[in-house]
CSV table of C-alpha atoms and ligand atoms in Angstrom, one decimal:
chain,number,residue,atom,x,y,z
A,1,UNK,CA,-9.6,45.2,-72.0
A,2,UNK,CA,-6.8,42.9,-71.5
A,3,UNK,CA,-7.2,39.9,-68.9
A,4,UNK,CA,-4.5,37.9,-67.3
A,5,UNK,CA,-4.6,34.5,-66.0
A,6,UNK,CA,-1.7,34.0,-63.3
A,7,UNK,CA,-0.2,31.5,-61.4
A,8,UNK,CA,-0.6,28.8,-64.1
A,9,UNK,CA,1.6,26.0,-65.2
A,10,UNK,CA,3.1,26.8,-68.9
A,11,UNK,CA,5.5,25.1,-70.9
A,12,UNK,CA,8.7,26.8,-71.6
A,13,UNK,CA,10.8,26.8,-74.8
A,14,UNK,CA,12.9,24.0,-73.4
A,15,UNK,CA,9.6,21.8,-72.8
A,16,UNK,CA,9.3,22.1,-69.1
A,17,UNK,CA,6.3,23.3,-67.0
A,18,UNK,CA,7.2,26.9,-65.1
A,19,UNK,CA,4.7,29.1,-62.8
A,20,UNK,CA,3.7,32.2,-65.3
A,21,UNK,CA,1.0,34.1,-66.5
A,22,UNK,CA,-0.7,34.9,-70.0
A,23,UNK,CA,-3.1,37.8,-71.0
A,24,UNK,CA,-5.1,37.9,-73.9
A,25,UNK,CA,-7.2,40.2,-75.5
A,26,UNK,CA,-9.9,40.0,-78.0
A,27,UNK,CA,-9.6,36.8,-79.4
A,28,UNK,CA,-5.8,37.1,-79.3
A,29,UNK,CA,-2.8,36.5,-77.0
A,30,UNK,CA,-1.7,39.7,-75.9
A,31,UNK,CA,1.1,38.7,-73.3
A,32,UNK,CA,3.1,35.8,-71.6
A,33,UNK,CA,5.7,35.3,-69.0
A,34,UNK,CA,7.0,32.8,-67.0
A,35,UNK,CA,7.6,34.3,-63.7
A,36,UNK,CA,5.0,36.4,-61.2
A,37,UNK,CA,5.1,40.1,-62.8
A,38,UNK,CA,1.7,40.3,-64.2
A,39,UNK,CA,-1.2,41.5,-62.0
A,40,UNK,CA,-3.6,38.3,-62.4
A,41,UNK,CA,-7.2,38.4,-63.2
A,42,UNK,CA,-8.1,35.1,-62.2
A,43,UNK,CA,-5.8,33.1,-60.6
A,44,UNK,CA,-5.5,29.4,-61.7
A,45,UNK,CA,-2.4,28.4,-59.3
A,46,UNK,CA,-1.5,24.9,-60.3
A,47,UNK,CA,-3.3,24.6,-63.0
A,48,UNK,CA,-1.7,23.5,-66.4
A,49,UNK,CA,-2.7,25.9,-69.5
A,50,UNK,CA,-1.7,24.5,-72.7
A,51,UNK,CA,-2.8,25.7,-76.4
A,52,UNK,CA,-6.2,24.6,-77.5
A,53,UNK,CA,-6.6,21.3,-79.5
A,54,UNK,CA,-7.1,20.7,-83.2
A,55,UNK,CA,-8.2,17.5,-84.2
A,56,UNK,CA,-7.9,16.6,-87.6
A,57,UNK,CA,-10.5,13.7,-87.8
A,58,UNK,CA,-13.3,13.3,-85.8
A,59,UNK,CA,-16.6,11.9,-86.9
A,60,UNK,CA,-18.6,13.0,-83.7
A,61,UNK,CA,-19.5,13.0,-80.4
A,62,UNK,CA,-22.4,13.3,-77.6
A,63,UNK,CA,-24.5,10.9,-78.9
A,64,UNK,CA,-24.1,12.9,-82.4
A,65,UNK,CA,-22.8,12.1,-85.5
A,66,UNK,CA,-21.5,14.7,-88.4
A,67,UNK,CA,-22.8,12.2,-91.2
A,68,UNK,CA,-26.8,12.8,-89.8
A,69,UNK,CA,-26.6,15.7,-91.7
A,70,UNK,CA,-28.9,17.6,-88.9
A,71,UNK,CA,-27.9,20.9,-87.2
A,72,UNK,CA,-28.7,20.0,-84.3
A,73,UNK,CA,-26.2,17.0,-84.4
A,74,UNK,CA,-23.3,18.4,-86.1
A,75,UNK,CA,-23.9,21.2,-83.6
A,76,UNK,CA,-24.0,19.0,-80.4
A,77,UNK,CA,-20.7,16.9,-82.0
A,78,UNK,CA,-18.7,19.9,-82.3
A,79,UNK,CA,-19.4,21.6,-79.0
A,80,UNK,CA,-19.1,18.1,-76.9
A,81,UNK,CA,-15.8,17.9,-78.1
A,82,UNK,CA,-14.9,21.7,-77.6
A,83,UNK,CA,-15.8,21.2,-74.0
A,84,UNK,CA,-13.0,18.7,-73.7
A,85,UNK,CA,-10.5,21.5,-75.1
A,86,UNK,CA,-10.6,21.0,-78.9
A,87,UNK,CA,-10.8,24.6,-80.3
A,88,UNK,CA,-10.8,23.6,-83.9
A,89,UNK,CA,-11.8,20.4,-85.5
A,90,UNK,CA,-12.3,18.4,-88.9
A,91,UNK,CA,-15.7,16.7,-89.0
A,92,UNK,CA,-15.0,13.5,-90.9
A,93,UNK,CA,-17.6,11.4,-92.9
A,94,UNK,CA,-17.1,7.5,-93.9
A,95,UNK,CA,-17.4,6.1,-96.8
A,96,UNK,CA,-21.2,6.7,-98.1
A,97,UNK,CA,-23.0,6.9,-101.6
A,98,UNK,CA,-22.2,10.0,-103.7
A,99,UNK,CA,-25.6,11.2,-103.1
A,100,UNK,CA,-25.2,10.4,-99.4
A,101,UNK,CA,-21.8,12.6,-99.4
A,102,UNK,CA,-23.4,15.3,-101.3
A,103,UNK,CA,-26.0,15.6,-98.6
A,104,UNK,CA,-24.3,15.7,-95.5
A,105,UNK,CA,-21.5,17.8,-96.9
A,106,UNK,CA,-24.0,20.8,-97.8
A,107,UNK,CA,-25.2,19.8,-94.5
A,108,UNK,CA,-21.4,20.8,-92.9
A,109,UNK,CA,-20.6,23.9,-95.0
A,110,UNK,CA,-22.2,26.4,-93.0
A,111,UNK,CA,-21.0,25.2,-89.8
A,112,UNK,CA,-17.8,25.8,-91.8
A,113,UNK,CA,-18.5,29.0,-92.3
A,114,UNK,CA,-19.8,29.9,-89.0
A,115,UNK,CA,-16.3,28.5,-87.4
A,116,UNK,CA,-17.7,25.4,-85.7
A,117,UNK,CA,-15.8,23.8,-88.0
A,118,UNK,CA,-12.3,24.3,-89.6
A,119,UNK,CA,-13.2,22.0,-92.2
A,120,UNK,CA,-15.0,18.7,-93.7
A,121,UNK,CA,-13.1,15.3,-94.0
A,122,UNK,CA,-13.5,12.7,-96.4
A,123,UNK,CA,-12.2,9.7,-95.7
A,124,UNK,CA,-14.0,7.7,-98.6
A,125,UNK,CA,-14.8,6.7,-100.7
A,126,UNK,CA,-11.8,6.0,-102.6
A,127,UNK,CA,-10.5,3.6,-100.0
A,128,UNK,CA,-9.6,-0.3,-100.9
A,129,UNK,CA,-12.5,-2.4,-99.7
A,130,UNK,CA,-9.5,-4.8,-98.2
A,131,UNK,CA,-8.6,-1.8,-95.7
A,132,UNK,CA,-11.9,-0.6,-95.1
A,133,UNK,CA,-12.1,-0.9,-91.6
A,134,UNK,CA,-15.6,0.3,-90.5
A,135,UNK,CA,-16.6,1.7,-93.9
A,136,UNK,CA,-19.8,0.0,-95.5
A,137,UNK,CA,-17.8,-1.9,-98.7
A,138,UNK,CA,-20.7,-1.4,-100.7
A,139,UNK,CA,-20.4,2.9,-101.0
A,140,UNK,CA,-16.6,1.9,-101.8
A,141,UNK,CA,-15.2,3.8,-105.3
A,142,UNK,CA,-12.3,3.5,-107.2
A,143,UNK,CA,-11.0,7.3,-107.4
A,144,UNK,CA,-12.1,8.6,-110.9
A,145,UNK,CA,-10.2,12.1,-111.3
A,146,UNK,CA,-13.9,13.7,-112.5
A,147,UNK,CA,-16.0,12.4,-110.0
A,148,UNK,CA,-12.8,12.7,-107.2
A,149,UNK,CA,-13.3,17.1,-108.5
A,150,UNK,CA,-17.2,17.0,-108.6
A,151,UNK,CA,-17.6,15.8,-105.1
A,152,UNK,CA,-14.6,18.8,-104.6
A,153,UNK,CA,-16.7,20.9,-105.9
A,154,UNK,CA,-19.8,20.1,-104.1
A,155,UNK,CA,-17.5,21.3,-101.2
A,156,UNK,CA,-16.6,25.0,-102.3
A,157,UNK,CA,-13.4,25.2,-100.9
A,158,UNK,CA,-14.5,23.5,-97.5
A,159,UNK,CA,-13.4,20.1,-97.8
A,160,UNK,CA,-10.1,20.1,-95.8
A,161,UNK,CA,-8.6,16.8,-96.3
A,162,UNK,CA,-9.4,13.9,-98.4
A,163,UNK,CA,-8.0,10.3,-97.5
A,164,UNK,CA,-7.5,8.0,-100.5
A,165,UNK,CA,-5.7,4.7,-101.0
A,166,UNK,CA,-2.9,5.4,-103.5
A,167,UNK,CA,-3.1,2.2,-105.3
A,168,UNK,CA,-6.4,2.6,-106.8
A,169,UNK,CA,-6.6,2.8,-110.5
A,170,UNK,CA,-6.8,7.1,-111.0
A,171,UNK,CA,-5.2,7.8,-107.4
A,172,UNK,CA,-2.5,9.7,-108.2
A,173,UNK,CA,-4.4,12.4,-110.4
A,174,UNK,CA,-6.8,12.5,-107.8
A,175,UNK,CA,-4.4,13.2,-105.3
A,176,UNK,CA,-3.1,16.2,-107.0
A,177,UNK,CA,-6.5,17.5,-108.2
A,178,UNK,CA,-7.2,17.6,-104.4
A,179,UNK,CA,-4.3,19.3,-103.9
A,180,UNK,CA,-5.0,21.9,-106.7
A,181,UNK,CA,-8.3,22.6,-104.5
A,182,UNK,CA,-6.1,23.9,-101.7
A,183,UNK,CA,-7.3,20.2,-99.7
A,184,UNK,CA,-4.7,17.7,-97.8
A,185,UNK,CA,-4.5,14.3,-99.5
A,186,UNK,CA,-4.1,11.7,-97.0
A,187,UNK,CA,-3.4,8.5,-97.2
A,188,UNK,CA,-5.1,5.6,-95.4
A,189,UNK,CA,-7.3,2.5,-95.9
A,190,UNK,CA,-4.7,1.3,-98.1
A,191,UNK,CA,-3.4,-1.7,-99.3
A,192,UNK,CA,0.0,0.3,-101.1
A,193,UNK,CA,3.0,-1.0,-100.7
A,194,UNK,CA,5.7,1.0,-100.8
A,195,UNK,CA,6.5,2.4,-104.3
A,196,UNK,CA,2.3,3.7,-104.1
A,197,UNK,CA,3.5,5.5,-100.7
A,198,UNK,CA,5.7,7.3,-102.0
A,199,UNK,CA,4.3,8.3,-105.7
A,200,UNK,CA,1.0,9.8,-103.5
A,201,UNK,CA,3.6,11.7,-101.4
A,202,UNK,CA,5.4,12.9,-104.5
A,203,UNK,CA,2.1,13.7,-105.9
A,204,UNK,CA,1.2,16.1,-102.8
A,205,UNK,CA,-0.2,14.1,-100.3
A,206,UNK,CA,1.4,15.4,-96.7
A,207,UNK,CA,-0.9,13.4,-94.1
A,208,UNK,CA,-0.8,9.5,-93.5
A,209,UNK,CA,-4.6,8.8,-91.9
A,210,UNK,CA,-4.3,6.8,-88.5
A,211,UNK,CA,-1.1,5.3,-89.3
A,212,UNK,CA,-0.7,1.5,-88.6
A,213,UNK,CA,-4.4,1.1,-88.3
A,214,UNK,CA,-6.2,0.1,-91.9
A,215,UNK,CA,-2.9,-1.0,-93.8
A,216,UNK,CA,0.0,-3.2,-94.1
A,217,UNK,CA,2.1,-3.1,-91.1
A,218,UNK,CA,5.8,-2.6,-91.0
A,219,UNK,CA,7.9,-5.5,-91.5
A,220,UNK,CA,11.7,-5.8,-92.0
A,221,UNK,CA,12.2,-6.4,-95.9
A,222,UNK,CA,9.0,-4.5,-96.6
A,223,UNK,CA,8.7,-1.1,-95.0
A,224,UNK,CA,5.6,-0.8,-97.1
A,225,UNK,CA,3.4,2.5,-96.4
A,226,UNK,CA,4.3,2.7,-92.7
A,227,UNK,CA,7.9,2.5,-93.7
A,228,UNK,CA,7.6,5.3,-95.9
A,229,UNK,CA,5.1,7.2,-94.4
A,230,UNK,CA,6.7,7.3,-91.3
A,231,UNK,CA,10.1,8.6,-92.4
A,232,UNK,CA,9.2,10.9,-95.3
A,233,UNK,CA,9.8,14.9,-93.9
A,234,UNK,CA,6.8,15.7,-95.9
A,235,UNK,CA,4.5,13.8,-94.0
A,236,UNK,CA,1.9,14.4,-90.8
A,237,UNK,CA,1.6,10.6,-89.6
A,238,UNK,CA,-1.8,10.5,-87.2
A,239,UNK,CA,-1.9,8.5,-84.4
A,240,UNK,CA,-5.2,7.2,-82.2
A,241,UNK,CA,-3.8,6.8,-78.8
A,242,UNK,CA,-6.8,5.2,-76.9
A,243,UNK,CA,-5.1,2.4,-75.8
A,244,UNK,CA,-6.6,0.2,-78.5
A,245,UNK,CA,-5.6,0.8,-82.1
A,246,UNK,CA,-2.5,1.1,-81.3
A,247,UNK,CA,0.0,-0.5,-78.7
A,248,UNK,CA,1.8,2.3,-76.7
A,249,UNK,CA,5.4,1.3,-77.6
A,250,UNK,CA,4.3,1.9,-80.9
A,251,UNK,CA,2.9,5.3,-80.2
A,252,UNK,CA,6.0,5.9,-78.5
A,253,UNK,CA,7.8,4.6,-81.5
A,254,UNK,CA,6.2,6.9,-83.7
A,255,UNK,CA,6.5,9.9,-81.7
A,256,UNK,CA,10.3,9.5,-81.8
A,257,UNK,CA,11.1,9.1,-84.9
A,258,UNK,CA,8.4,11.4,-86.2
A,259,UNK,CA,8.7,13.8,-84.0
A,260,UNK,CA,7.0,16.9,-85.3
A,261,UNK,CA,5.1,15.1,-87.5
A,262,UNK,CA,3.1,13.4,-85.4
A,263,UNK,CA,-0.6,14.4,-84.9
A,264,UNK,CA,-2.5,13.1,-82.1
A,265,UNK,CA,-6.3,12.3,-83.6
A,266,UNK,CA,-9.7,11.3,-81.8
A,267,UNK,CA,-11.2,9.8,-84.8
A,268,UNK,CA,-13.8,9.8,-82.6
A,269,UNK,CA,-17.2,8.6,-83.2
A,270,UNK,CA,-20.8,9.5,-81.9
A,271,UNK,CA,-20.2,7.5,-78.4
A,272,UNK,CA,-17.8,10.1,-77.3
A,273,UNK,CA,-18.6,11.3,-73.6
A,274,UNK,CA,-22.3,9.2,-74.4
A,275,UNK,CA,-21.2,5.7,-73.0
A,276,UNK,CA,-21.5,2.0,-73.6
A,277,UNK,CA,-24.5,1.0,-76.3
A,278,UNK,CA,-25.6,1.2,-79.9
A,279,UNK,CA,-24.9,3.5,-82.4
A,280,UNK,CA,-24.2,3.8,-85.8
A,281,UNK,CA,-21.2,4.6,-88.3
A,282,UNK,CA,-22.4,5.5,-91.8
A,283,UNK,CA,-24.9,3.4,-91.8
A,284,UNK,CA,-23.3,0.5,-89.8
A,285,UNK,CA,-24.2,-0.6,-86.8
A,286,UNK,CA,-21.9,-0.4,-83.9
A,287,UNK,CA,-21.1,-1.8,-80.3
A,288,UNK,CA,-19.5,0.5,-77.8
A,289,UNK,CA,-18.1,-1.7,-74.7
A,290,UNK,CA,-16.4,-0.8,-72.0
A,291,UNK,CA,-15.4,2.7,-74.3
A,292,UNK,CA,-14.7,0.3,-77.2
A,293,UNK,CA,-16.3,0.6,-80.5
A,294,UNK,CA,-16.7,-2.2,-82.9
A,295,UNK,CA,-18.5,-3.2,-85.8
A,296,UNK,CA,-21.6,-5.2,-85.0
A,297,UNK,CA,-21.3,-7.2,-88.0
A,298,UNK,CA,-17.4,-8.4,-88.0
A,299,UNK,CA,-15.7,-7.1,-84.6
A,300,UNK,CA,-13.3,-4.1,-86.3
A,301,UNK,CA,-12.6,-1.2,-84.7
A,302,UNK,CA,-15.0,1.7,-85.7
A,303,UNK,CA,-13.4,4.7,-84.5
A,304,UNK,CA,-12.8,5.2,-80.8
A,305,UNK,CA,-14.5,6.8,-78.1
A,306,UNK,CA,-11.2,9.0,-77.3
A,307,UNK,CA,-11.5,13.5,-76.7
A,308,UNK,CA,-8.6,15.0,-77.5
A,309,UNK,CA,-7.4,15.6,-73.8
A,310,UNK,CA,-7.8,11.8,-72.9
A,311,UNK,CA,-5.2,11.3,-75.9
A,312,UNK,CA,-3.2,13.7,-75.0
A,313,UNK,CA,-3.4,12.1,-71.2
A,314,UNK,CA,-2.9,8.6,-72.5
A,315,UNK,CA,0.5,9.4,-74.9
A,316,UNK,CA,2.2,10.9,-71.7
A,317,UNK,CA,1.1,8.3,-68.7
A,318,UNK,CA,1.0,5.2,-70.9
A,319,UNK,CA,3.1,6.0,-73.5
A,320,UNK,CA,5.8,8.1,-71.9
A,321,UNK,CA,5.8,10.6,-74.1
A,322,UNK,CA,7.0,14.1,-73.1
A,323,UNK,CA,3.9,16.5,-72.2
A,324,UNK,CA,5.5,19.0,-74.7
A,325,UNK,CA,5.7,17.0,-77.5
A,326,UNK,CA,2.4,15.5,-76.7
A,327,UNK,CA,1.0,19.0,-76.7
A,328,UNK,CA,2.6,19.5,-80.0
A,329,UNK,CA,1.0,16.6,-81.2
A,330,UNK,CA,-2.2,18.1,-80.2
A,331,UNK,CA,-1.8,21.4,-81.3
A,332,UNK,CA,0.7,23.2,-83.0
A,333,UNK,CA,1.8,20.0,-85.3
A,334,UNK,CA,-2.1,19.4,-86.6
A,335,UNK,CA,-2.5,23.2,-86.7
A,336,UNK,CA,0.4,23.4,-89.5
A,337,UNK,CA,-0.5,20.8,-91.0
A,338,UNK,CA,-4.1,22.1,-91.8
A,339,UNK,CA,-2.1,25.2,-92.4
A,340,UNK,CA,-3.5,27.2,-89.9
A,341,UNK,CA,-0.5,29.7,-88.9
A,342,UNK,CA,-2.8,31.8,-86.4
A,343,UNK,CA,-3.2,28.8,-83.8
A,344,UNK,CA,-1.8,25.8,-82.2
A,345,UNK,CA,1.2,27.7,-79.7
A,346,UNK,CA,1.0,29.8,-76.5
A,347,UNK,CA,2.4,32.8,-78.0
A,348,UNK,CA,1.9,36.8,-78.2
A,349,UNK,CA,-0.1,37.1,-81.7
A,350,UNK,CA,-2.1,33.3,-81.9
A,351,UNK,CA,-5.9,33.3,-81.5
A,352,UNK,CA,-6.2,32.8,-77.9
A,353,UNK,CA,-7.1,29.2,-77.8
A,354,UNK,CA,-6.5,27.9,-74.5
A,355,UNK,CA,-7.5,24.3,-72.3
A,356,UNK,CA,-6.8,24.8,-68.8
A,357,UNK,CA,-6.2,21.4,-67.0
A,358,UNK,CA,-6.4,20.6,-63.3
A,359,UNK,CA,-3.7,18.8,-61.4
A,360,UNK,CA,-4.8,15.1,-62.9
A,361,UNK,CA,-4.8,16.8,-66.5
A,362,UNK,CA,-8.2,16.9,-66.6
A,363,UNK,CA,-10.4,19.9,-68.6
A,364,UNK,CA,-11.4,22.2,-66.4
A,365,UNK,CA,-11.9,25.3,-68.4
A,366,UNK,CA,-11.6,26.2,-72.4
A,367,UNK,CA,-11.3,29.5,-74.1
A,368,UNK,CA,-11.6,29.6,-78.0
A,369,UNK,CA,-10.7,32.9,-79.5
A,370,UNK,CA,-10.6,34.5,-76.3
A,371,UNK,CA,-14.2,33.4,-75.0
A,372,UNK,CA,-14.9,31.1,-72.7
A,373,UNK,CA,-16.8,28.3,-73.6
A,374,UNK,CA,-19.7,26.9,-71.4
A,375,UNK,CA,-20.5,23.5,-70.7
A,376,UNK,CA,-16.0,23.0,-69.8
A,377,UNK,CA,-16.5,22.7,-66.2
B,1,ZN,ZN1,-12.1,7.9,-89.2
């Protein structure tokens, strides 16, 4: 039995918003039109419908962090952010001890395999302790090829991405061990200039972790890894767009020239949708102000407090980027990237992944493979 949602706002292929309708059946998008045809089910007149989000790195959420390595956390993490539309997500894990990695990742491969998650995220170890941002220096490792495939292998095929600084003695034969696994290299937390950036990229890494935030920035006579990693076709550049890591002329910026490349990210961490207080990162302690979260101990930035839809919200209004290449950025563009082919665009065949939004783009409902999820409002 089919069902049709009508009188909703969808974008068309030349990335405007038109009145139609969209029927799905199963878990899969059956039908779509942009005009009045379709006998509607429900009718959602005025609101927006745009495909479901995927978020690529995201530590958690609701008070709940992936790296506790308790069910009932990484459970609470995931569905938090699924109420705010994101339909398929990497949960990411800082820098921590090998021990400590092996841990929470067995911890995260059955959520894997249940569908909570699409995948599990390192982004450390193998990070340079002068980029480090909010991971604990101490757990930092240069990237051994053997020990890189071990912890690969702890993973059994679910460990979805892997960020690395390229410079690191062993980095570029760990990058393309990773990629033998069927994992995304990224880079980040990086000190490389640009010869490093591009040798990973020629090695097979495709994503550039939060670009601008943890490594040199972009100057004039030194492109260094922005530089590279911004023009390079074979890259996905991630962006946090909370209004914080990154200025919105630069998000802008980036969205321009990396237009389809660009992947809108939460790299949100436990205080998402829990407020202002104390938490911790790994196993640093953290102040969350005003939605701000920073290191207790030194005052960097430790992961935001963003959900995918308030990204999406804040690239358009503040940024003044288009709403379809926002919704790119939040979709279809992170979707490829984690080579997911059946998701990420409104279209007849896609796993019906859908985030309705009211008239201020807010959430108001979510439907993840063609079930709607409680606790969206
Ligand atoms: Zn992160």
């Amino acid at each position: 039995m089919s069902l049709t949602l009508g009188g909703v706002q969808l974008l068309d292929a030349d990335g405007e918003l038109q009145r139609g309708w969209i029927s799905v059946e199963g878990d899969r998008i059956v039908g779509i039109g942009y005009d009045d045809s379709a006998p509607a089910d429900i009718k959602l007149d005025g609101r927006t419908v745009l495909p479901g989000f995927v978020d690529m790195h995201c530590h958690g959420g609701g008070g709940a962090s992936y790296t506790s390595a308790d069910p009932e956390q990484i459970a609470r993490a995931a569905q938090t952010h699924l109420a705010h539309g994101t339909t398929t997500t990497n949960a990411s894990l800082v820098s921590a001890t090998y021990d400590d990695l092996e841990r929470q990742i067995r911890a995260l491969i059955p959520f894997v395999d249940d569908g909570t998650l699409n995948g599990i995220h390192l982004e450390g170890p193998w990070i340079s302790p002068n980029y480090c941002g909010a991971h604990d220096p101490a757990t930092l490792r240069d990237p051994h090829p053997d020990e890189v495939a071990r912890i690969m292998d702890i993973g059994e095929g679910r460990i979805s991405m892997v960020t690395i600084a390229p410079e690191l003695p062993g980095a570029v034969t760990s990058i393309e061990r990773i990629v033998a696994t069927g994992a995304i290299a990224a880079l980040g937390h990086t000190g490389a200039d640009a010869d490093h950036a591009r040798a990973a990229v020629d090695a097979g890494a495709t994503v550039a972790t939060h670009l601008f935030n943890a490594m040199p920035p972009l100057l004039h006579r030194a492109a260094g890894p922005v530089g590279v990693l911004l023009t390079d076709p074979r890259v996905t550049v991630e962006l946090i767009s909370d209004g914080h890591h990154l200025g919105p002329e630069v998000v802008s910026l980036t969205m321009t020239t990396a237009r389809e490349r660009s992947a809108l990210i939460t790299d949100a961490m436990a205080a998402a949708g829990a407020g202002d207080g104390t938490y911790v990162l790994g196993d640093l302690e953290v102040r969350v102000t005003d939605g701000v979260a920073r290191l207790v101990s030194n005052g960097s930035l430790a992961g935001s407090t963003l959900f995918m839809d308030s990204a999406l919200r804040r690239a358009v209004r503040i940024a003044g980027v288009p709403l379809a290449d926002a919704s790119a950025a939040a979709s279809v563009v992170p979707a490829r990237t984690l080579c997911l082919a059946d998701r990420g665009e409104l279209a007849v065949g896609q796993r019906a992944d859908l985030v309705v939004l009211d008239d201020e783009w807010a959430v108001e409902r979510v439907m993840r493979a063609g079930q709607w999820v409680s606790g969206s409002r």
